[in-house]
Amino acid sequence: MPDRPVVFVLNGPNLNLLGMREPDIYGSDTLDDIAAMLDDRGRELGLEVDLRQSNHEGHLVDWLHEAQATGAKAVLLNAGAYTHTSVALHDAIKGIRTPVIEVHLSNPHTREAFRHKSYVGMAAKATIAGFGPLSYLLALEAAAKI
Ligand code: DQA
């Protein structure tokens, strides 16, 4: 058992490509850069950050269950495109008591219409979007306080 409460930071499809993927939309930071930033701030806040990424929907479902089973303090979830399609993620969020904060680098509401619906957001405690990597940092600050 780690000494510090754990916050899961779960990332869905294509977020492994951050840094080279559509930098005009998602910026130049890689997921490793974001992980390092969250690790640093987590240490200051007394939190352990467990950041993961998968391109597979079921992995994200399993990790949400694991967050609850291991007593994680909160989950920050950027489900990527599964945000807009996944009833399975919606149900998994509803099925656990661990608070889930939806995170996006971009603001999906200012983009294509198919990004305006969020199955994750309809189940999550809150959403932080549109601040680039800062969205994750703001979500971590919130997680520390809930
Ligand atoms: C995203 C927004 C989604 O619409 C998109 O499919 C992504 C990234 C974001 O962080 O801005 O993969 O979740």
Coordinates of C-alpha atoms and ligand atoms in Angstrom, one line a residue:
M1 CA 0.0 0.0 0.0
P2 CA 1.4 3.4 -0.9
D3 CA 1.5 5.9 1.9
R4 CA -0.2 8.6 -0.1
P5 CA -3.8 8.4 -1.4
V6 CA -3.8 7.4 -5.0
V7 CA -5.4 9.2 -7.9
F8 CA -5.8 7.2 -11.1
V9 CA -5.3 9.2 -14.3
L10 CA -6.8 7.1 -17.1
N11 CA -6.2 8.0 -20.8
G12 CA -8.0 6.5 -23.7
P13 CA -7.3 6.0 -27.4
N14 CA -4.7 8.0 -29.3
L15 CA -3.5 9.9 -26.2
N16 CA -0.2 7.9 -26.5
L17 CA 0.4 10.1 -29.6
L18 CA 0.2 13.4 -27.7
G19 CA 3.0 15.7 -28.8
M20 CA 2.9 14.7 -32.4
R21 CA -0.9 14.3 -32.8
E22 CA -2.7 17.4 -34.2
P23 CA -0.5 19.8 -32.1
D24 CA -2.6 22.8 -33.2
I25 CA -5.4 21.2 -31.1
Y26 CA -3.7 19.2 -28.5
G27 CA -0.4 21.1 -28.0
S28 CA 3.2 19.8 -28.0
D29 CA 3.4 18.2 -24.6
T30 CA 3.6 14.4 -24.5
L31 CA 1.7 12.2 -22.1
D32 CA 5.0 11.6 -20.3
D33 CA 5.3 15.4 -19.9
I34 CA 1.8 15.5 -18.4
A35 CA 2.7 12.5 -16.1
A36 CA 5.8 14.3 -14.8
M37 CA 3.8 17.5 -14.1
L38 CA 1.1 15.5 -12.3
D39 CA 3.7 13.5 -10.3
D40 CA 5.4 16.7 -9.1
R41 CA 2.1 18.4 -8.1
G42 CA 0.8 15.2 -6.6
R43 CA 3.8 15.0 -4.3
E44 CA 3.2 18.5 -3.2
L45 CA -0.5 17.7 -2.5
G46 CA 0.3 14.5 -0.8
L47 CA -1.1 12.3 -3.6
E48 CA 0.3 9.4 -5.5
V49 CA -0.5 9.7 -9.3
D50 CA -1.0 6.5 -11.2
L51 CA -1.2 7.5 -14.9
R52 CA -2.2 4.9 -17.5
Q53 CA -3.1 4.9 -21.2
S54 CA -4.9 2.3 -23.3
N55 CA -6.3 2.2 -26.8
H56 CA -8.8 -0.5 -25.6
E57 CA -12.1 0.4 -24.1
G58 CA -12.2 -2.7 -21.9
H59 CA -8.9 -1.8 -20.2
L60 CA -10.4 1.5 -19.2
V61 CA -13.5 -0.3 -17.8
D62 CA -11.2 -2.7 -15.8
W63 CA -9.2 0.2 -14.5
L64 CA -12.3 2.0 -13.3
H65 CA -13.3 -1.1 -11.4
E66 CA -9.7 -1.4 -10.0
A67 CA -9.9 2.2 -8.8
Q68 CA -12.8 1.3 -6.6
A69 CA -11.4 -2.1 -5.5
T70 CA -8.1 -0.5 -4.4
G71 CA -9.7 2.5 -2.7
A72 CA -8.3 5.1 -5.0
K73 CA -9.2 8.6 -3.9
A74 CA -10.4 9.7 -7.4
V75 CA -10.1 9.1 -11.1
L76 CA -9.2 11.6 -13.7
L77 CA -10.5 10.2 -17.0
N78 CA -9.7 11.4 -20.5
A79 CA -11.5 8.7 -22.5
G80 CA -10.5 10.3 -25.8
A81 CA -13.0 9.4 -28.5
Y82 CA -14.7 6.8 -26.3
T83 CA -16.0 9.8 -24.4
H84 CA -18.5 10.2 -27.2
T85 CA -19.4 6.5 -27.8
S86 CA -19.0 4.4 -24.7
V87 CA -22.1 3.3 -22.8
A88 CA -19.7 0.8 -21.1
L89 CA -17.6 3.6 -19.6
H90 CA -20.8 5.4 -18.6
D91 CA -22.0 2.3 -16.8
A92 CA -18.6 1.7 -15.2
I93 CA -18.5 5.2 -13.8
K94 CA -22.0 4.8 -12.5
G95 CA -21.1 1.4 -11.0
I96 CA -18.3 2.6 -8.8
R97 CA -18.4 5.0 -5.8
T98 CA -14.9 6.5 -6.6
P99 CA -15.4 10.1 -7.9
V100 CA -14.6 10.4 -11.5
I101 CA -13.6 13.8 -13.1
E102 CA -13.8 13.9 -16.9
V103 CA -10.8 15.7 -18.4
H104 CA -10.2 17.0 -21.9
L105 CA -7.3 18.9 -23.4
S106 CA -9.5 20.6 -26.0
N107 CA -13.0 21.9 -25.4
P108 CA -15.2 19.3 -27.3
H109 CA -18.2 21.7 -27.3
T110 CA -16.4 24.1 -29.6
R111 CA -15.5 21.3 -32.1
E112 CA -17.5 19.0 -34.4
A113 CA -21.0 18.1 -33.4
F114 CA -20.2 14.5 -32.8
R115 CA -18.0 15.6 -29.9
H116 CA -20.8 17.5 -28.1
K117 CA -22.3 14.4 -26.5
S118 CA -20.3 12.8 -23.6
Y119 CA -21.3 9.5 -22.2
V120 CA -18.5 10.0 -19.6
G121 CA -19.7 13.5 -18.7
M122 CA -23.2 12.3 -18.1
A123 CA -21.9 10.0 -15.4
A124 CA -18.9 11.9 -14.0
K125 CA -18.9 14.1 -11.0
A126 CA -17.5 17.0 -13.0
T127 CA -15.8 18.0 -16.2
I128 CA -12.7 20.1 -16.9
A129 CA -11.9 20.8 -20.5
G130 CA -10.2 23.2 -22.9
F131 CA -7.1 24.2 -20.9
G132 CA -4.7 21.8 -22.6
P133 CA -2.4 20.0 -20.1
L134 CA -3.6 22.4 -17.4
S135 CA -7.0 20.6 -17.5
Y136 CA -5.3 17.6 -15.9
L137 CA -3.6 19.8 -13.3
L138 CA -6.9 21.6 -12.4
A139 CA -8.6 18.2 -12.1
L140 CA -5.8 17.0 -9.7
E141 CA -6.3 20.1 -7.6
A142 CA -10.0 19.3 -7.4
A143 CA -9.3 15.7 -6.6
A144 CA -7.1 16.7 -3.7
K145 CA -10.0 18.6 -2.2
I146 CA -12.9 16.1 -2.6
Ligands
DQA1 C1 -10.1 14.7 -26.2 C2 -11.3 15.2 -27.0 C3 -11.9 14.0 -27.8 O1 -13.0 14.5 -28.5 C4 -10.9 13.4 -28.7 O2 -11.5 12.2 -29.3 C5 -9.7 13.0 -28.1 C6 -9.1 13.9 -27.1 C7 -9.3 15.8 -25.6 O3 -8.6 15.6 -24.6 O4 -9.5 17.0 -26.0 O5 -9.1 12.0 -28.3 O6 -10.5 13.8 -25.2

